[in-house]
Short mmCIF file of C-alpha atoms in Angstrom, two decimals:
data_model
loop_
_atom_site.label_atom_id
_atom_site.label_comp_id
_atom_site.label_asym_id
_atom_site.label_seq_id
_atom_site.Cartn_x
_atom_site.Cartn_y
_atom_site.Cartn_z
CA UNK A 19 30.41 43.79 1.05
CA UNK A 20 31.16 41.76 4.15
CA UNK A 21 34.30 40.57 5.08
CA UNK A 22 34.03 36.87 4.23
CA UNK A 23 32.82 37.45 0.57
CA UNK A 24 35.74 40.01 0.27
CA UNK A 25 38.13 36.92 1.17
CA UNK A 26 35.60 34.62 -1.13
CA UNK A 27 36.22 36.95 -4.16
CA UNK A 28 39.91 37.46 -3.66
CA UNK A 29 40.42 33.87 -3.50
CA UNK A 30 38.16 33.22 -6.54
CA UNK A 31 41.25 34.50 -8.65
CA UNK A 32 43.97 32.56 -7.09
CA UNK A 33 43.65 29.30 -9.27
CA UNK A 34 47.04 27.81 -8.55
CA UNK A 35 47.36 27.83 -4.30
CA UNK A 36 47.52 24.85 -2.45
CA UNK A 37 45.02 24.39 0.09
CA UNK A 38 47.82 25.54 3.01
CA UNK A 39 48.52 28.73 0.82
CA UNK A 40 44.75 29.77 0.64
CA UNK A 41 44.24 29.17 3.91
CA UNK A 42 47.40 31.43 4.33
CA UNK A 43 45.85 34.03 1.82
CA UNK A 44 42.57 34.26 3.62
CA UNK A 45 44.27 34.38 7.15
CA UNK A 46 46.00 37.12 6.15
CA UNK A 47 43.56 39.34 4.21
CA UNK A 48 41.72 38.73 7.27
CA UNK A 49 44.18 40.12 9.48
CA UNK A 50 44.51 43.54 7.22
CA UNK A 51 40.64 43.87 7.25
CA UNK A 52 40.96 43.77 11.38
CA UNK A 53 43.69 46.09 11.80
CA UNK A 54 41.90 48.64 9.42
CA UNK A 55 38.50 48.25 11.08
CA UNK A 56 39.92 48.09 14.72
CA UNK A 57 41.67 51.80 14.08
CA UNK A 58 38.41 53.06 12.41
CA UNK A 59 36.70 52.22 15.07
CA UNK A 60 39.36 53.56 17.70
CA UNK A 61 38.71 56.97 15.47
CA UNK A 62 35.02 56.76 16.38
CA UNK A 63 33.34 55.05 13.30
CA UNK A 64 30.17 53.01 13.59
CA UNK A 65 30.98 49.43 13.13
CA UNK A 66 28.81 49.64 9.52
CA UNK A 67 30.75 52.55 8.29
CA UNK A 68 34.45 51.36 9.32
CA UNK A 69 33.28 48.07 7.65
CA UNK A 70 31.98 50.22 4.32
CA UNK A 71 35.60 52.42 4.48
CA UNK A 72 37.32 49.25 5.04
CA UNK A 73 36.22 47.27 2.12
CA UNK A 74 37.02 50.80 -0.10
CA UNK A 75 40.41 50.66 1.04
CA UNK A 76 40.97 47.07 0.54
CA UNK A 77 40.49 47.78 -2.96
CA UNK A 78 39.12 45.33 -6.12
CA UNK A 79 39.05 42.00 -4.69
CA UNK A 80 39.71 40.71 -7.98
CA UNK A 81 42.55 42.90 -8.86
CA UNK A 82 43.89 42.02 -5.39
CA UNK A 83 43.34 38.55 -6.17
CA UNK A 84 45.27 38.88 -9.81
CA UNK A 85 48.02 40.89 -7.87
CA UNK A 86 48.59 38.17 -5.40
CA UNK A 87 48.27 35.02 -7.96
CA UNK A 88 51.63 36.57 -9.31
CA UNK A 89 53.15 35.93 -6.35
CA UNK A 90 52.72 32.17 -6.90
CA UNK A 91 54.70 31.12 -9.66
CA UNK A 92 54.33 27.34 -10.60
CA UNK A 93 58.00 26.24 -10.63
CA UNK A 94 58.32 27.69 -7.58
CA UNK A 95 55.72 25.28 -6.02
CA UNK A 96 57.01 22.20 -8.03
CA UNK A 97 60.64 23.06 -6.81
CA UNK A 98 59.35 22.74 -2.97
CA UNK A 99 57.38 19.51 -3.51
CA UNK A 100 60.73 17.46 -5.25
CA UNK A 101 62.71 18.76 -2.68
CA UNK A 102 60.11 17.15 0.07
CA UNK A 103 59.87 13.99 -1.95
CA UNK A 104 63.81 13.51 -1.90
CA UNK A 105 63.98 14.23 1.80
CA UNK A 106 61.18 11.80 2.45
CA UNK A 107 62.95 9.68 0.25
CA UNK A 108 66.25 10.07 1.78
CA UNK A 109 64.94 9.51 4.77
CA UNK A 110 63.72 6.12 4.04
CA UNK A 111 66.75 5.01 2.50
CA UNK A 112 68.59 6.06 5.86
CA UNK A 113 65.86 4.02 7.83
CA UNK A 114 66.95 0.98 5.32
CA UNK A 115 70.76 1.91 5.53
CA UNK A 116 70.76 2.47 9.84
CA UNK A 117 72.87 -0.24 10.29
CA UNK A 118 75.59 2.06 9.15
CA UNK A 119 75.62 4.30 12.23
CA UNK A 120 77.51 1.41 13.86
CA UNK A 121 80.09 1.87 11.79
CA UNK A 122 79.94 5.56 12.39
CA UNK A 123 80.31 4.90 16.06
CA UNK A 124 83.54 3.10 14.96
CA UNK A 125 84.84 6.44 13.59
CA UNK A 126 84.05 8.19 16.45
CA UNK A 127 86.15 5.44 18.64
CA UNK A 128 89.20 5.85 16.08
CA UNK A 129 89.12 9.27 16.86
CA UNK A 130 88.74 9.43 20.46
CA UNK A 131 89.95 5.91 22.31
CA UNK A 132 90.48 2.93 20.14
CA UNK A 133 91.35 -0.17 22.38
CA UNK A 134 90.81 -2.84 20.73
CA UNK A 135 92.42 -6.07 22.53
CA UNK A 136 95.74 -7.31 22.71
CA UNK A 137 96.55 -10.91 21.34
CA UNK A 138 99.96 -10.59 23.70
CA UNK A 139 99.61 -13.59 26.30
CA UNK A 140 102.77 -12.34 28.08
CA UNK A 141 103.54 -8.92 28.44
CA UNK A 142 106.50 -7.70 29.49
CA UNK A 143 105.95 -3.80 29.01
CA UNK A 144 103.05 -1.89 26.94
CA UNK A 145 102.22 1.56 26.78
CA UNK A 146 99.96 4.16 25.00
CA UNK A 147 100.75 6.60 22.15
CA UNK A 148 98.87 8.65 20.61
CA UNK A 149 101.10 8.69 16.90
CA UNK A 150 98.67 10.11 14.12
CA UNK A 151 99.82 10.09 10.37
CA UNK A 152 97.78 11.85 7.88
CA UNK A 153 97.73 9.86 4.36
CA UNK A 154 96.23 10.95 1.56
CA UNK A 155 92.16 11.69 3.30
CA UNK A 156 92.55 9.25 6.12
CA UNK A 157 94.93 9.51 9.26
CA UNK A 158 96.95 6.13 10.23
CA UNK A 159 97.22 6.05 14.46
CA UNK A 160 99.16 4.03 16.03
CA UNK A 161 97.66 3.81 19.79
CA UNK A 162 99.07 1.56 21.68
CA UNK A 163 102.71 -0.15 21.41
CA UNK A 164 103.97 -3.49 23.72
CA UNK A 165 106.58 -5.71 24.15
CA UNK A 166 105.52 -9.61 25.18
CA UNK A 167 105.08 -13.11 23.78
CA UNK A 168 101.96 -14.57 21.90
CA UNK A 169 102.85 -17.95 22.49
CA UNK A 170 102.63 -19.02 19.10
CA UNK A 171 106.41 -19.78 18.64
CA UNK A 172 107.71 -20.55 22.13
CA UNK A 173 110.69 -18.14 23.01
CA UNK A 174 109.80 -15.77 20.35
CA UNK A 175 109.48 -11.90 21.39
CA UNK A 176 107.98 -9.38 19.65
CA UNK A 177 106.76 -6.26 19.11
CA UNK A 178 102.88 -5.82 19.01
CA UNK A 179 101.96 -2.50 17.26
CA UNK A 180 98.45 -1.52 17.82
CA UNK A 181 96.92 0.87 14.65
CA UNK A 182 93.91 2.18 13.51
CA UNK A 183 92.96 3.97 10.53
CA UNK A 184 89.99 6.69 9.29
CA UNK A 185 88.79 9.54 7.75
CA UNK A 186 89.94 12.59 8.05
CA UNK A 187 86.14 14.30 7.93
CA UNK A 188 84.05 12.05 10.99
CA UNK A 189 82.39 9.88 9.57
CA UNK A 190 83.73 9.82 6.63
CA UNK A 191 84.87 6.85 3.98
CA UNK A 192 88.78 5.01 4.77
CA UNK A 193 90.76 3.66 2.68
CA UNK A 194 91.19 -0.13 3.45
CA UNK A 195 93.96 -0.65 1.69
CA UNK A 196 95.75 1.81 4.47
CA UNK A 197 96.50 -0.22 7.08
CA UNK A 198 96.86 -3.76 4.56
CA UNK A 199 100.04 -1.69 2.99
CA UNK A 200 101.79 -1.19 6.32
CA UNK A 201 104.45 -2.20 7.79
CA UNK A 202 106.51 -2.58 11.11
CA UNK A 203 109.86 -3.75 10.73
CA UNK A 204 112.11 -4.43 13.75
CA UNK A 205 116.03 -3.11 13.57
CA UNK A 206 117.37 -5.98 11.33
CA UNK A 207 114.53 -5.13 8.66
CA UNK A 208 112.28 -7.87 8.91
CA UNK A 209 109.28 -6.99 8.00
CA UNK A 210 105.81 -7.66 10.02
CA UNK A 211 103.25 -10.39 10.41
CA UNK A 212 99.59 -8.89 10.01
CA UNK A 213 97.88 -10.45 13.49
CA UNK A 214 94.25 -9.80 12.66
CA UNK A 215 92.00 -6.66 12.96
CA UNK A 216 88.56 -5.50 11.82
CA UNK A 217 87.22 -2.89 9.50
CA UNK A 218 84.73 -1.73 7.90
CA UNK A 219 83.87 1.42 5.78
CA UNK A 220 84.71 4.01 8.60
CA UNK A 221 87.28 2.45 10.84
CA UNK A 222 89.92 -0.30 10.10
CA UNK A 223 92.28 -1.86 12.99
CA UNK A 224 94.89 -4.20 12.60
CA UNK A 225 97.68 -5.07 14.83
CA UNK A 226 101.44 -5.66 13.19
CA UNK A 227 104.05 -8.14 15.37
CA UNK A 228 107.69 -7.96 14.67
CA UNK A 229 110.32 -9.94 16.26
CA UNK A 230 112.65 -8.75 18.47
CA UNK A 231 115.83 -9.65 20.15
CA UNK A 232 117.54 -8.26 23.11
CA UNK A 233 118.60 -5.16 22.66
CA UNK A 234 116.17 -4.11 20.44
CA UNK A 235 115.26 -0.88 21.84
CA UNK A 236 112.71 0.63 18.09
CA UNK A 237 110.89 -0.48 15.43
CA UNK A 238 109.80 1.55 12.77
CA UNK A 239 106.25 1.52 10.88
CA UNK A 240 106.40 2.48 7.31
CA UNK A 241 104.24 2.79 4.49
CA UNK A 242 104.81 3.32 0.85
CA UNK A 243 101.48 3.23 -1.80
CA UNK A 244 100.74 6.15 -5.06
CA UNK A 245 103.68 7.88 -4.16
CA UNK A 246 103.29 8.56 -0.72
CA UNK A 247 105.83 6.99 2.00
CA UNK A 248 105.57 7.39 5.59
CA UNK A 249 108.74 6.15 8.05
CA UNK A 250 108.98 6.42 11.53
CA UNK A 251 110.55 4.84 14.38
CA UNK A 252 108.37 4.28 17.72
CA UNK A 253 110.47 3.46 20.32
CA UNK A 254 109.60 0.10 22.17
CA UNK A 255 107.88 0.79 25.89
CA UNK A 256 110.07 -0.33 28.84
CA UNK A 257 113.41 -1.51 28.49
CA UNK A 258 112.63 -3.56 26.00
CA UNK A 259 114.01 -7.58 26.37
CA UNK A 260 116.89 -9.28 28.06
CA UNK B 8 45.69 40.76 16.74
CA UNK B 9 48.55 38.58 16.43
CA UNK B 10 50.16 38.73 12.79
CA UNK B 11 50.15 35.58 10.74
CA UNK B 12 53.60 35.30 8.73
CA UNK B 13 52.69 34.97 5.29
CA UNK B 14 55.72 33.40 3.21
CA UNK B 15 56.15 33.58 -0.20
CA UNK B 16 56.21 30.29 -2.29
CA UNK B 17 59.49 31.19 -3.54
CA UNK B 18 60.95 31.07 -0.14
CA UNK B 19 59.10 28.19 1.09
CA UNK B 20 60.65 26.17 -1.57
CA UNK B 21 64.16 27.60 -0.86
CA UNK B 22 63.39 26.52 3.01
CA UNK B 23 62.23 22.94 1.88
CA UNK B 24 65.06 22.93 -0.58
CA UNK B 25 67.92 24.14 1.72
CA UNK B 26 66.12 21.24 4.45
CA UNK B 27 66.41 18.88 1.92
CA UNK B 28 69.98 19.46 1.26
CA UNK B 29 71.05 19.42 4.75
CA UNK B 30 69.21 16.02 5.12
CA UNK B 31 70.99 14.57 2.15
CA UNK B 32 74.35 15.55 3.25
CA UNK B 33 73.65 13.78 6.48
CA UNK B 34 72.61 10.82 4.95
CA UNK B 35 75.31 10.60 2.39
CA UNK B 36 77.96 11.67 4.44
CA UNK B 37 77.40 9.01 7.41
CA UNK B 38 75.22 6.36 6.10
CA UNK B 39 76.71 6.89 3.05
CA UNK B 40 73.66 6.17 1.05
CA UNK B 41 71.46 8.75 -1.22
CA UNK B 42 73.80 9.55 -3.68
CA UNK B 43 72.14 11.41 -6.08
CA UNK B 44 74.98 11.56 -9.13
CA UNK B 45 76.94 8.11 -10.33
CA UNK B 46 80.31 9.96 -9.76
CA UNK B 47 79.71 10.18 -5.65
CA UNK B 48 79.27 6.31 -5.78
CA UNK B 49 82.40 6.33 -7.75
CA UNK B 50 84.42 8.70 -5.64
CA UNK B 51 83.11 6.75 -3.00
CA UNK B 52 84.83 3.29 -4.20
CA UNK B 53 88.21 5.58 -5.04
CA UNK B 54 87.86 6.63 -1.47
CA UNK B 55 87.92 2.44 -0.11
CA UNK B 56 90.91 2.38 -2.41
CA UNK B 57 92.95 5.34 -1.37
CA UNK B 58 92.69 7.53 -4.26
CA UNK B 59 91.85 11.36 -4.70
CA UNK B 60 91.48 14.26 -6.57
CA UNK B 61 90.79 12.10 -9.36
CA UNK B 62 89.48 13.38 -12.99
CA UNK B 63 87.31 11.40 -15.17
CA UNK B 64 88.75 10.16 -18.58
CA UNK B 65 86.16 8.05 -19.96
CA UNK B 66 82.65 6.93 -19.08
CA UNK B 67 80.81 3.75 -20.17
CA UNK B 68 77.42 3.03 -20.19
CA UNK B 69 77.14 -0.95 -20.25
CA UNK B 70 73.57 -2.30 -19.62
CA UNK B 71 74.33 -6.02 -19.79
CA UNK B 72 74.36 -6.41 -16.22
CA UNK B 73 72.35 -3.67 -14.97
CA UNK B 74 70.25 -1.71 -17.15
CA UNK B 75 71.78 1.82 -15.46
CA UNK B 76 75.22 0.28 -15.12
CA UNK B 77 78.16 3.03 -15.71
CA UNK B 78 81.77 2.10 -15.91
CA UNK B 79 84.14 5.23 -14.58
CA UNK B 80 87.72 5.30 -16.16
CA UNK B 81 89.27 7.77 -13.51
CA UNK B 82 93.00 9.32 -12.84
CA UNK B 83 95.33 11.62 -10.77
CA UNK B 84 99.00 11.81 -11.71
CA UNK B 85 100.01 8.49 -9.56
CA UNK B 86 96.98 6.48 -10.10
CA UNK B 87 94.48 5.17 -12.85
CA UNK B 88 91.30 3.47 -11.42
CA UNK B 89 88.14 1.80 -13.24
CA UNK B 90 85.42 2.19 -10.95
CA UNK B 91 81.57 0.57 -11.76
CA UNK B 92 77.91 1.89 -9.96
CA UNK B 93 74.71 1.13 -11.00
CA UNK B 94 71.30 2.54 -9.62
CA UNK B 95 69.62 1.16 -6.60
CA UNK B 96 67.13 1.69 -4.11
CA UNK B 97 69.51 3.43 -1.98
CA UNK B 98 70.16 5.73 -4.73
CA UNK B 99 73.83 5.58 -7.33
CA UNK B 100 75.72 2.65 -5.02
CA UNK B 101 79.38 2.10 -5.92
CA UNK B 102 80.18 -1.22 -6.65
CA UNK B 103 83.95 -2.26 -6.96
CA UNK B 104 87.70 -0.76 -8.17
CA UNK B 105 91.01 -1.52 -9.18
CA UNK B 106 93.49 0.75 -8.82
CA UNK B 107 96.92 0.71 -10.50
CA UNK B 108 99.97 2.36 -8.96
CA UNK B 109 101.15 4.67 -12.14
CA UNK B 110 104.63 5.42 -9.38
CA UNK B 111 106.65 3.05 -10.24
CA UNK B 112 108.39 4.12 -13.28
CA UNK B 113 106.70 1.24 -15.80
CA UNK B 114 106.55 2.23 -19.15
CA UNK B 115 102.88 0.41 -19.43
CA UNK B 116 100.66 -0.22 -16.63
CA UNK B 117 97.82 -2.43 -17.19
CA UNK B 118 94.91 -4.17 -15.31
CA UNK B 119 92.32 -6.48 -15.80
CA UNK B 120 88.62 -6.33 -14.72
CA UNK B 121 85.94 -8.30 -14.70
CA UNK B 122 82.31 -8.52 -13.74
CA UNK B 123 79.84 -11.32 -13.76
CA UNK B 124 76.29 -11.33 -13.05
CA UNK B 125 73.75 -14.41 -14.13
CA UNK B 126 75.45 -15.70 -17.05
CA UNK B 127 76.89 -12.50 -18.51
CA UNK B 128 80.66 -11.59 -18.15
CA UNK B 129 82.21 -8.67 -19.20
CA UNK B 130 86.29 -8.16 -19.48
CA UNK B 131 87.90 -5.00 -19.29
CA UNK B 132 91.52 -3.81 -19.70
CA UNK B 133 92.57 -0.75 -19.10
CA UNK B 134 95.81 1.38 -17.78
CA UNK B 135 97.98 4.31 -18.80
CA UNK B 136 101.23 4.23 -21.39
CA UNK B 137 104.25 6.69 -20.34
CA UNK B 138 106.71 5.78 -23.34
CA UNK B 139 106.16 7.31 -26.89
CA UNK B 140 107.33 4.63 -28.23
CA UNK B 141 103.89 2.28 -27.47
CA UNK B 142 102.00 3.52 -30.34
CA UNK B 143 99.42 0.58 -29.70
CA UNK B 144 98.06 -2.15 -27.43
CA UNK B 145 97.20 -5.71 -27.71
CA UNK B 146 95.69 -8.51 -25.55
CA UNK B 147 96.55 -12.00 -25.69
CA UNK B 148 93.93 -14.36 -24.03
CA UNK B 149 95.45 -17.74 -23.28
CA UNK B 150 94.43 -20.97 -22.26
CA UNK B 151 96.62 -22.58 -20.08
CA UNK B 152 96.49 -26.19 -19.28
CA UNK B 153 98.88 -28.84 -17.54
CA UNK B 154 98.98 -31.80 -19.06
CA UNK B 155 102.58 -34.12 -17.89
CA UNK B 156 103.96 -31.39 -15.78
CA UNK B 157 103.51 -29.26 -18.19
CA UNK B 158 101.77 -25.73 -18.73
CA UNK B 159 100.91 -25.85 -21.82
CA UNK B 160 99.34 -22.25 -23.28
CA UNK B 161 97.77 -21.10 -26.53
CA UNK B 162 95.65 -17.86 -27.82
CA UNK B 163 92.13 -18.22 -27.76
CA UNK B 164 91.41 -14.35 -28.43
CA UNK B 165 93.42 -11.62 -29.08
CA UNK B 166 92.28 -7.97 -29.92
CA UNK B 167 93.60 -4.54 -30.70
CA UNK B 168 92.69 -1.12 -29.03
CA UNK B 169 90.56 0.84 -31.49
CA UNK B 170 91.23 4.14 -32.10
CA UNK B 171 88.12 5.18 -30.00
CA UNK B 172 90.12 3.22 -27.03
CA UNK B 173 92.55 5.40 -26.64
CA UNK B 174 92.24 8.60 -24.37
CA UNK B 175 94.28 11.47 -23.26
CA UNK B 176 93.72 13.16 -20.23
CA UNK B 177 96.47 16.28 -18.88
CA UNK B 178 98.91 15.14 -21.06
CA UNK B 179 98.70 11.17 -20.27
CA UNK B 180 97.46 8.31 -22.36
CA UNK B 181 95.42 5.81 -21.50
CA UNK B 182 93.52 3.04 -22.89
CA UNK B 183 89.97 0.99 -22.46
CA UNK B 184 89.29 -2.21 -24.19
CA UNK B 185 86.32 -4.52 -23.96
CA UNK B 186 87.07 -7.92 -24.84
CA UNK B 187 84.17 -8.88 -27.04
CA UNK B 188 82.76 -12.18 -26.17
CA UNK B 189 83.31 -12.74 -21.83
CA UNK B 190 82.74 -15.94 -21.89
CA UNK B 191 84.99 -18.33 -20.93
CA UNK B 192 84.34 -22.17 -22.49
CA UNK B 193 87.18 -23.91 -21.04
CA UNK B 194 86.68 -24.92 -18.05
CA UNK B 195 89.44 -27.37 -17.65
CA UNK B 196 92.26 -24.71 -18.10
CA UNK B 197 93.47 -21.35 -16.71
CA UNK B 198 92.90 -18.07 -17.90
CA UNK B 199 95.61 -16.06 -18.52
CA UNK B 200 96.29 -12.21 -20.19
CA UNK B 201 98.80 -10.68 -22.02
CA UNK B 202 99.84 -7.09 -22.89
CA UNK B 203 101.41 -6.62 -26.29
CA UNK B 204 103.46 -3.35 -26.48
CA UNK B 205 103.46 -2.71 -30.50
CA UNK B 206 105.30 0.24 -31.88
CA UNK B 207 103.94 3.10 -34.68
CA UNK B 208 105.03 0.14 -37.27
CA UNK B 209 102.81 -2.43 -35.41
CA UNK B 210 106.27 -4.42 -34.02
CA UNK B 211 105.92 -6.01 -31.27
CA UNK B 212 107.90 -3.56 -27.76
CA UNK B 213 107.40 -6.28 -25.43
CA UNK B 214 104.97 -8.33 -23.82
CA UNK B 215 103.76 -8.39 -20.14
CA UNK B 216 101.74 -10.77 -18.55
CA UNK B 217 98.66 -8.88 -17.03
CA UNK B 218 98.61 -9.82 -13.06
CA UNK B 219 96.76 -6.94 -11.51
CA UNK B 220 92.88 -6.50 -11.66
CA UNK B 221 89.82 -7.58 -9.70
CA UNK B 222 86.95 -10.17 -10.52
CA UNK B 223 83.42 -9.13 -9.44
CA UNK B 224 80.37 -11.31 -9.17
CA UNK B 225 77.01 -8.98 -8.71
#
């Protein structure tokens, strides 16, 4: 028997392979014939008789061929070709949804160097903090605190309070009712004016104003929603106002 | 002779499998699209509104505005949620949530929700009761008009939690009702809702107007 109707006759009884996997059957039959011939012949066999002793030792073709088509169980086959179509179909969806990585890169700024601009038309001092909160999943940061005028109410100081809120996990989902239930209150207790921010499902910023009056030297930022409360003071950069 | 690998089928599909996984994580976790089970769209919207750790208490399948529309009734100890997804191209999408602070020491809490797609509109009230003594639930639906100054108001539907509205979940009762008929005829006047608190002998605890909830048009 030669060695390509060996292969013929072994793959005869594999009903169920794909294409790739008989391909991959006969490849590898292949290879065992080689090895065995190549070390008869090494031993000094003609090339007719290491083929003859080869084809012995390979055994029934058929029984080979039964042996190997339990190998291939159905389910087994079905399992791999859903789990392609859902990655090809994830895929597609993520070529449809890719507009969302901006968003992503909005996480990643959160995290690392959020800067967004200052409506303060006057400054008299600002610094950066780096003040992160942890609430609930998401963290509340507060990155950036300043002392100035916005010109919207002539004489009136304030306090501008620069946050940011997102995920704990990167890229994860924040809550955006985080930063809407926060507050900065200056020493007397008034409460905040919400000056405007951005968000969207990975990133929120906002930026809280509270009025101030010389002296004022802290403000504090709390935060109070399903149980959880968060207080702090941040003390005001510079010397505050005169 | 170089040796050809030959893999089994079994582990081929646990490589495609374990490929496909990693894939879908990717795409869930940042483009948050894929979602292959209606409760990560839901814990999706719960994570927009702040909430976790939440446990399910009741699920409603409602095809009048989407045929694979599923209403989640979700809760932790400090918050009570009713959460909607439907199926999409992009897989189970979440669409919007209301979520009622159960902190505050009330001894009802109570929300309204509503959704509106083409001419169909469905109303929903739902919410948690933490005193014994509310044995049962009503809603008043009022019309409210002005007419010399005044705000006039009367009942134009009112309706009872049935017993299959009631749920308990680690100890805490809650409620979903479906007003009937959504629609809304009277265009000229003001909706407005009303909790009646009725005890075990169907008198009336108190009333509270219902303020929180959310309106969504698909």
């Amino acid at each position: 028997m030669e060695r390509g109707e060996y292969c013929d006759r072994v793959l005869a009884a594999l009903r169920r392979l794909t294409p790739e996997e008989r391909a991959a059957v006969r490849s590898e039959i292949d290879g065992h014939i080689e090895d065995h011939m190549e070390s008869l012949l090494e031993l000094g066999y003609t090339p007719e008789l290491a083929q003859e002793r080869t084809m012995a030792a390979m055994g029934d073709p058929e029984a080979v061929g039964r042996g190997l088509e339990a190998q291939y169980p159905l389910r087994w086959l079905l399992l791999g070709r859903c789990a392609v179509v859902l990655a090809v179909a994830a895929c597609l969806q993520a070529l449809l949804a890719v507009g969302m990585l901006g968003m992503v890169w909005d996480s990643v700024t959160a995290r690392i160097y959020p800067n967004e601009e200052s409506r303060m038309n006057g400054v008299a001092a600002t610094e950066r903090v780096n003040v992160r909160v942890p609430v609930g999943d998401d963290v509340l940061r507060v990155y950036r605190l300043a002392v100035g005028q916005r010109g919207e109410v002539p004489g009136l100081w304030e306090a501008e309070v620069s946050l940011c809120a997102y995920d704990h996990l990167p890229g994860g989902i924040v809550s955006d009712r985080l930063l809407s239930a926060t507050q900065v209150k200056n020493e007397r207790g008034e409460a905040s004016s919400h000056g405007g921010g951005r968000g969207s499902w990975k990133a929120d910023y906002t930026r809280l104003y509270a009025p101030l009056q010389p002296g004022d030297t802290f403000v504090t930022l709390e935060y109070e929603r399903l149980g959880e409360r968060v207080y702090l003071e941040l003390s005001l950069p510079g010397e505050g106002i005169s | 002779m170089k040796k050809n690998v030959l893999f089994s089928r079994r582990r081929t599909a646990l490589r495609r499998i374990l490929r496909t996984l990693v894939c879908l994580l990717l795409v869930q976790h940042i483009l948050g699209v894929g979602l292959l089970l209606p409760r990560q769209a839901i814990r999706q919207v719960e994570q927009r509104s702040g909430v976790t750790g939440t446990r399910v208490v009741a699920r409603r399948w409602m095809p009048k505005l989407y045929a694979t529309h599923l209403l989640y009734l979700t809760e932790n100890e400090a918050a009570t949620q009713l959460c909607d997804t439907h199926w999409t191209i992009f897989g189970w999408e979440g669409g919007f949530g209301w979520t009622l602070d159960c902190t505050t020491g009330e001894p009802l809490y109570i929300a309204e929700r509503s959704m509106s797609r083409s001419d169909e509109t469905l109303w929903y009230y739902y919410g948690r009761v933490d005193n014994v003594r509310i044995a049962d639930i009503s809603v008043s639906v009022q019309a409210e008009e002005f007419a010399d100054g005044k705000s006039v108001s009367r009942e134009v539907d009112r309706f009872t939690a049935a017993k299959g509205d009631w749920l308990t979940k680690e100890g805490r009762r809650y409620f979903l009702l479906r007003q009937a008929d959504g629609t809304w005829p009277y265009e000229q006047e003001r909706r407005r809702a009303f909790a009646v608190a009725l005890d075990a002998e169907g008198k009336e605890l108190f009333r509270q107007e219902i303020e929180q909830g959310t309106f969504s048009y698909y």
